[in-house]
Amino acid sequence: MKKIVLILLAVGSALVAKRKLEESKAEQALWAEATDPVNS
């Protein structure tokens, strides 16, 4: 029983970490676009 709980906890933690990483990348891309020098 403990193994199942630990596995679920590990999977949940991995999913949260992955989501945070993706959000960070998306925000970084937004900032890069917002602060991109204007090429005219």
PDB file of N, CA, C and O in Angstrom:
ATOM      1  N   MET A   1       0.829  -1.198   0.000  1.00  0.00           N
ATOM      2  CA  MET A   1       0.000   0.000   0.000  1.00  0.00           C
ATOM      3  C   MET A   1       0.868   1.255   0.000  1.00  0.00           C
ATOM      4  O   MET A   1       0.592   2.194  -0.723  1.00  0.00           O
ATOM      5  N   LYS A   2       1.928   1.232   0.802  1.00  0.00           N
ATOM      6  CA  LYS A   2       2.808   2.399   0.874  1.00  0.00           C
ATOM      7  C   LYS A   2       3.476   2.659  -0.469  1.00  0.00           C
ATOM      8  O   LYS A   2       3.667   3.816  -0.841  1.00  0.00           O
ATOM      9  N   LYS A   3       3.820   1.576  -1.189  1.00  0.00           N
ATOM     10  CA  LYS A   3       4.477   1.737  -2.481  1.00  0.00           C
ATOM     11  C   LYS A   3       3.563   2.473  -3.462  1.00  0.00           C
ATOM     12  O   LYS A   3       4.009   3.344  -4.207  1.00  0.00           O
ATOM     13  N   ILE A   4       2.293   2.125  -3.469  1.00  0.00           N
ATOM     14  CA  ILE A   4       1.337   2.761  -4.375  1.00  0.00           C
ATOM     15  C   ILE A   4       1.237   4.253  -4.069  1.00  0.00           C
ATOM     16  O   ILE A   4       1.263   5.084  -4.975  1.00  0.00           O
ATOM     17  N   VAL A   5       1.149   4.578  -2.786  1.00  0.00           N
ATOM     18  CA  VAL A   5       1.055   5.987  -2.387  1.00  0.00           C
ATOM     19  C   VAL A   5       2.312   6.739  -2.819  1.00  0.00           C
ATOM     20  O   VAL A   5       2.232   7.840  -3.359  1.00  0.00           O
ATOM     21  N   LEU A   6       3.474   6.143  -2.613  1.00  0.00           N
ATOM     22  CA  LEU A   6       4.734   6.787  -3.005  1.00  0.00           C
ATOM     23  C   LEU A   6       4.822   6.976  -4.512  1.00  0.00           C
ATOM     24  O   LEU A   6       5.273   8.020  -4.990  1.00  0.00           O
ATOM     25  N   ILE A   7       4.374   5.983  -5.261  1.00  0.00           N
ATOM     26  CA  ILE A   7       4.396   6.085  -6.724  1.00  0.00           C
ATOM     27  C   ILE A   7       3.456   7.202  -7.189  1.00  0.00           C
ATOM     28  O   ILE A   7       3.829   8.026  -8.019  1.00  0.00           O
ATOM     29  N   LEU A   8       2.251   7.245  -6.638  1.00  0.00           N
ATOM     30  CA  LEU A   8       1.303   8.298  -7.003  1.00  0.00           C
ATOM     31  C   LEU A   8       1.853   9.676  -6.641  1.00  0.00           C
ATOM     32  O   LEU A   8       1.702  10.633  -7.405  1.00  0.00           O
ATOM     33  N   LEU A   9       2.480   9.777  -5.489  1.00  0.00           N
ATOM     34  CA  LEU A   9       3.068  11.041  -5.062  1.00  0.00           C
ATOM     35  C   LEU A   9       4.187  11.466  -6.013  1.00  0.00           C
ATOM     36  O   LEU A   9       4.269  12.635  -6.400  1.00  0.00           O
ATOM     37  N   ALA A  10       5.017  10.523  -6.419  1.00  0.00           N
ATOM     38  CA  ALA A  10       6.111  10.829  -7.342  1.00  0.00           C
ATOM     39  C   ALA A  10       5.572  11.270  -8.706  1.00  0.00           C
ATOM     40  O   ALA A  10       6.056  12.240  -9.293  1.00  0.00           O
ATOM     41  N   VAL A  11       4.558  10.579  -9.197  1.00  0.00           N
ATOM     42  CA  VAL A  11       3.958  10.931 -10.493  1.00  0.00           C
ATOM     43  C   VAL A  11       3.318  12.318 -10.409  1.00  0.00           C
ATOM     44  O   VAL A  11       3.491  13.142 -11.304  1.00  0.00           O
ATOM     45  N   GLY A  12       2.604  12.572  -9.338  1.00  0.00           N
ATOM     46  CA  GLY A  12       1.975  13.878  -9.152  1.00  0.00           C
ATOM     47  C   GLY A  12       3.011  14.986  -9.099  1.00  0.00           C
ATOM     48  O   GLY A  12       2.844  16.028  -9.728  1.00  0.00           O
ATOM     49  N   SER A  13       4.090  14.753  -8.388  1.00  0.00           N
ATOM     50  CA  SER A  13       5.155  15.751  -8.295  1.00  0.00           C
ATOM     51  C   SER A  13       5.788  16.007  -9.658  1.00  0.00           C
ATOM     52  O   SER A  13       6.081  17.149 -10.004  1.00  0.00           O
ATOM     53  N   ALA A  14       5.990  14.956 -10.428  1.00  0.00           N
ATOM     54  CA  ALA A  14       6.578  15.100 -11.757  1.00  0.00           C
ATOM     55  C   ALA A  14       5.661  15.916 -12.661  1.00  0.00           C
ATOM     56  O   ALA A  14       6.122  16.778 -13.418  1.00  0.00           O
ATOM     57  N   LEU A  15       4.358  15.669 -12.589  1.00  0.00           N
ATOM     58  CA  LEU A  15       3.409  16.414 -13.414  1.00  0.00           C
ATOM     59  C   LEU A  15       3.398  17.890 -13.039  1.00  0.00           C
ATOM     60  O   LEU A  15       3.369  18.765 -13.907  1.00  0.00           O
ATOM     61  N   VAL A  16       3.425  18.171 -11.752  1.00  0.00           N
ATOM     62  CA  VAL A  16       3.443  19.570 -11.290  1.00  0.00           C
ATOM     63  C   VAL A  16       4.725  20.259 -11.760  1.00  0.00           C
ATOM     64  O   VAL A  16       4.686  21.373 -12.265  1.00  0.00           O
ATOM     65  N   ALA A  17       5.851  19.577 -11.627  1.00  0.00           N
ATOM     66  CA  ALA A  17       7.129  20.151 -12.053  1.00  0.00           C
ATOM     67  C   ALA A  17       7.130  20.413 -13.557  1.00  0.00           C
ATOM     68  O   ALA A  17       7.592  21.456 -14.018  1.00  0.00           O
ATOM     69  N   LYS A  18       6.570  19.480 -14.328  1.00  0.00           N
ATOM     70  CA  LYS A  18       6.511  19.638 -15.787  1.00  0.00           C
ATOM     71  C   LYS A  18       5.641  20.844 -16.156  1.00  0.00           C
ATOM     72  O   LYS A  18       5.998  21.634 -17.015  1.00  0.00           O
ATOM     73  N   ARG A  19       4.497  20.981 -15.482  1.00  0.00           N
ATOM     74  CA  ARG A  19       3.596  22.099 -15.753  1.00  0.00           C
ATOM     75  C   ARG A  19       4.273  23.428 -15.427  1.00  0.00           C
ATOM     76  O   ARG A  19       4.171  24.386 -16.180  1.00  0.00           O
ATOM     77  N   LYS A  20       4.972  23.486 -14.298  1.00  0.00           N
ATOM     78  CA  LYS A  20       5.676  24.714 -13.905  1.00  0.00           C
ATOM     79  C   LYS A  20       6.739  25.071 -14.947  1.00  0.00           C
ATOM     80  O   LYS A  20       6.903  26.240 -15.296  1.00  0.00           O
ATOM     81  N   LEU A  21       7.464  24.064 -15.428  1.00  0.00           N
ATOM     82  CA  LEU A  21       8.504  24.294 -16.424  1.00  0.00           C
ATOM     83  C   LEU A  21       7.899  24.835 -17.712  1.00  0.00           C
ATOM     84  O   LEU A  21       8.421  25.784 -18.303  1.00  0.00           O
ATOM     85  N   GLU A  22       6.784  24.264 -18.149  1.00  0.00           N
ATOM     86  CA  GLU A  22       6.120  24.726 -19.372  1.00  0.00           C
ATOM     87  C   GLU A  22       5.608  26.152 -19.210  1.00  0.00           C
ATOM     88  O   GLU A  22       5.716  26.962 -20.125  1.00  0.00           O
ATOM     89  N   GLU A  23       5.033  26.471 -18.033  1.00  0.00           N
ATOM     90  CA  GLU A  23       4.560  27.836 -17.781  1.00  0.00           C
ATOM     91  C   GLU A  23       5.728  28.811 -17.820  1.00  0.00           C
ATOM     92  O   GLU A  23       5.610  29.909 -18.364  1.00  0.00           O
ATOM     93  N   SER A  24       6.835  28.416 -17.250  1.00  0.00           N
ATOM     94  CA  SER A  24       8.024  29.262 -17.225  1.00  0.00           C
ATOM     95  C   SER A  24       8.515  29.521 -18.655  1.00  0.00           C
ATOM     96  O   SER A  24       8.854  30.653 -18.999  1.00  0.00           O
ATOM     97  N   LYS A  25       8.528  28.483 -19.479  1.00  0.00           N
ATOM     98  CA  LYS A  25       8.963  28.643 -20.867  1.00  0.00           C
ATOM     99  C   LYS A  25       8.016  29.567 -21.628  1.00  0.00           C
ATOM    100  O   LYS A  25       8.460  30.406 -22.401  1.00  0.00           O
ATOM    101  N   ALA A  26       6.713  29.409 -21.407  1.00  0.00           N
ATOM    102  CA  ALA A  26       5.734  30.238 -22.095  1.00  0.00           C
ATOM    103  C   ALA A  26       5.892  31.697 -21.680  1.00  0.00           C
ATOM    104  O   ALA A  26       5.853  32.598 -22.519  1.00  0.00           O
ATOM    105  N   GLU A  27       6.081  31.928 -20.389  1.00  0.00           N
ATOM    106  CA  GLU A  27       6.249  33.304 -19.909  1.00  0.00           C
ATOM    107  C   GLU A  27       7.544  33.896 -20.454  1.00  0.00           C
ATOM    108  O   GLU A  27       7.590  35.061 -20.834  1.00  0.00           O
ATOM    109  N   GLN A  28       8.586  33.091 -20.510  1.00  0.00           N
ATOM    110  CA  GLN A  28       9.872  33.563 -21.054  1.00  0.00           C
ATOM    111  C   GLN A  28       9.703  33.961 -22.515  1.00  0.00           C
ATOM    112  O   GLN A  28      10.240  34.978 -22.946  1.00  0.00           O
ATOM    113  N   ALA A  29       8.942  33.174 -23.271  1.00  0.00           N
ATOM    114  CA  ALA A  29       8.706  33.486 -24.682  1.00  0.00           C
ATOM    115  C   ALA A  29       7.913  34.784 -24.822  1.00  0.00           C
ATOM    116  O   ALA A  29       8.206  35.607 -25.697  1.00  0.00           O
ATOM    117  N   LEU A  30       6.931  34.982 -23.935  1.00  0.00           N
ATOM    118  CA  LEU A  30       6.152  36.223 -23.968  1.00  0.00           C
ATOM    119  C   LEU A  30       7.046  37.429 -23.698  1.00  0.00           C
ATOM    120  O   LEU A  30       6.950  38.449 -24.383  1.00  0.00           O
ATOM    121  N   TRP A  31       7.906  37.311 -22.690  1.00  0.00           N
ATOM    122  CA  TRP A  31       8.808  38.419 -22.348  1.00  0.00           C
ATOM    123  C   TRP A  31       9.766  38.676 -23.497  1.00  0.00           C
ATOM    124  O   TRP A  31      10.061  39.834 -23.829  1.00  0.00           O
ATOM    125  N   ALA A  32      10.266  37.618 -24.124  1.00  0.00           N
ATOM    126  CA  ALA A  32      11.189  37.777 -25.258  1.00  0.00           C
ATOM    127  C   ALA A  32      10.499  38.530 -26.394  1.00  0.00           C
ATOM    128  O   ALA A  32      11.081  39.411 -27.015  1.00  0.00           O
ATOM    129  N   GLU A  33       9.234  38.186 -26.623  1.00  0.00           N
ATOM    130  CA  GLU A  33       8.479  38.856 -27.696  1.00  0.00           C
ATOM    131  C   GLU A  33       8.174  40.300 -27.316  1.00  0.00           C
ATOM    132  O   GLU A  33       8.292  41.205 -28.142  1.00  0.00           O
ATOM    133  N   ALA A  34       7.815  40.529 -26.050  1.00  0.00           N
ATOM    134  CA  ALA A  34       7.448  41.877 -25.600  1.00  0.00           C
ATOM    135  C   ALA A  34       8.653  42.815 -25.578  1.00  0.00           C
ATOM    136  O   ALA A  34       8.510  44.008 -25.833  1.00  0.00           O
ATOM    137  N   THR A  35       9.818  42.275 -25.294  1.00  0.00           N
ATOM    138  CA  THR A  35      11.007  43.130 -25.183  1.00  0.00           C
ATOM    139  C   THR A  35      11.895  43.049 -26.402  1.00  0.00           C
ATOM    140  O   THR A  35      12.990  43.598 -26.412  1.00  0.00           O
ATOM    141  N   ASP A  36      11.396  42.390 -27.450  1.00  0.00           N
ATOM    142  CA  ASP A  36      12.158  42.268 -28.687  1.00  0.00           C
ATOM    143  C   ASP A  36      12.305  43.652 -29.333  1.00  0.00           C
ATOM    144  O   ASP A  36      11.318  44.375 -29.464  1.00  0.00           O
ATOM    145  N   PRO A  37      13.515  44.026 -29.715  1.00  0.00           N
ATOM    146  CA  PRO A  37      13.656  45.333 -30.378  1.00  0.00           C
ATOM    147  C   PRO A  37      12.885  45.357 -31.696  1.00  0.00           C
ATOM    148  O   PRO A  37      12.810  44.352 -32.402  1.00  0.00           O
ATOM    149  N   VAL A  38      12.324  46.506 -32.017  1.00  0.00           N
ATOM    150  CA  VAL A  38      11.516  46.636 -33.227  1.00  0.00           C
ATOM    151  C   VAL A  38      12.447  46.721 -34.434  1.00  0.00           C
ATOM    152  O   VAL A  38      13.358  47.540 -34.473  1.00  0.00           O
ATOM    153  N   ASN A  39      12.213  45.837 -35.384  1.00  0.00           N
ATOM    154  CA  ASN A  39      13.010  45.864 -36.606  1.00  0.00           C
ATOM    155  C   ASN A  39      12.193  46.513 -37.715  1.00  0.00           C
ATOM    156  O   ASN A  39      11.266  45.936 -38.249  1.00  0.00           O
ATOM    157  N   SER A  40      12.536  47.762 -38.080  1.00  0.00           N
ATOM    158  CA  SER A  40      11.775  48.417 -39.133  1.00  0.00           C
ATOM    159  C   SER A  40      12.673  48.901 -40.245  1.00  0.00           C
ATOM    160  O   SER A  40      13.831  48.985 -40.145  1.00  0.00           O
TER     161      SER A  40
END
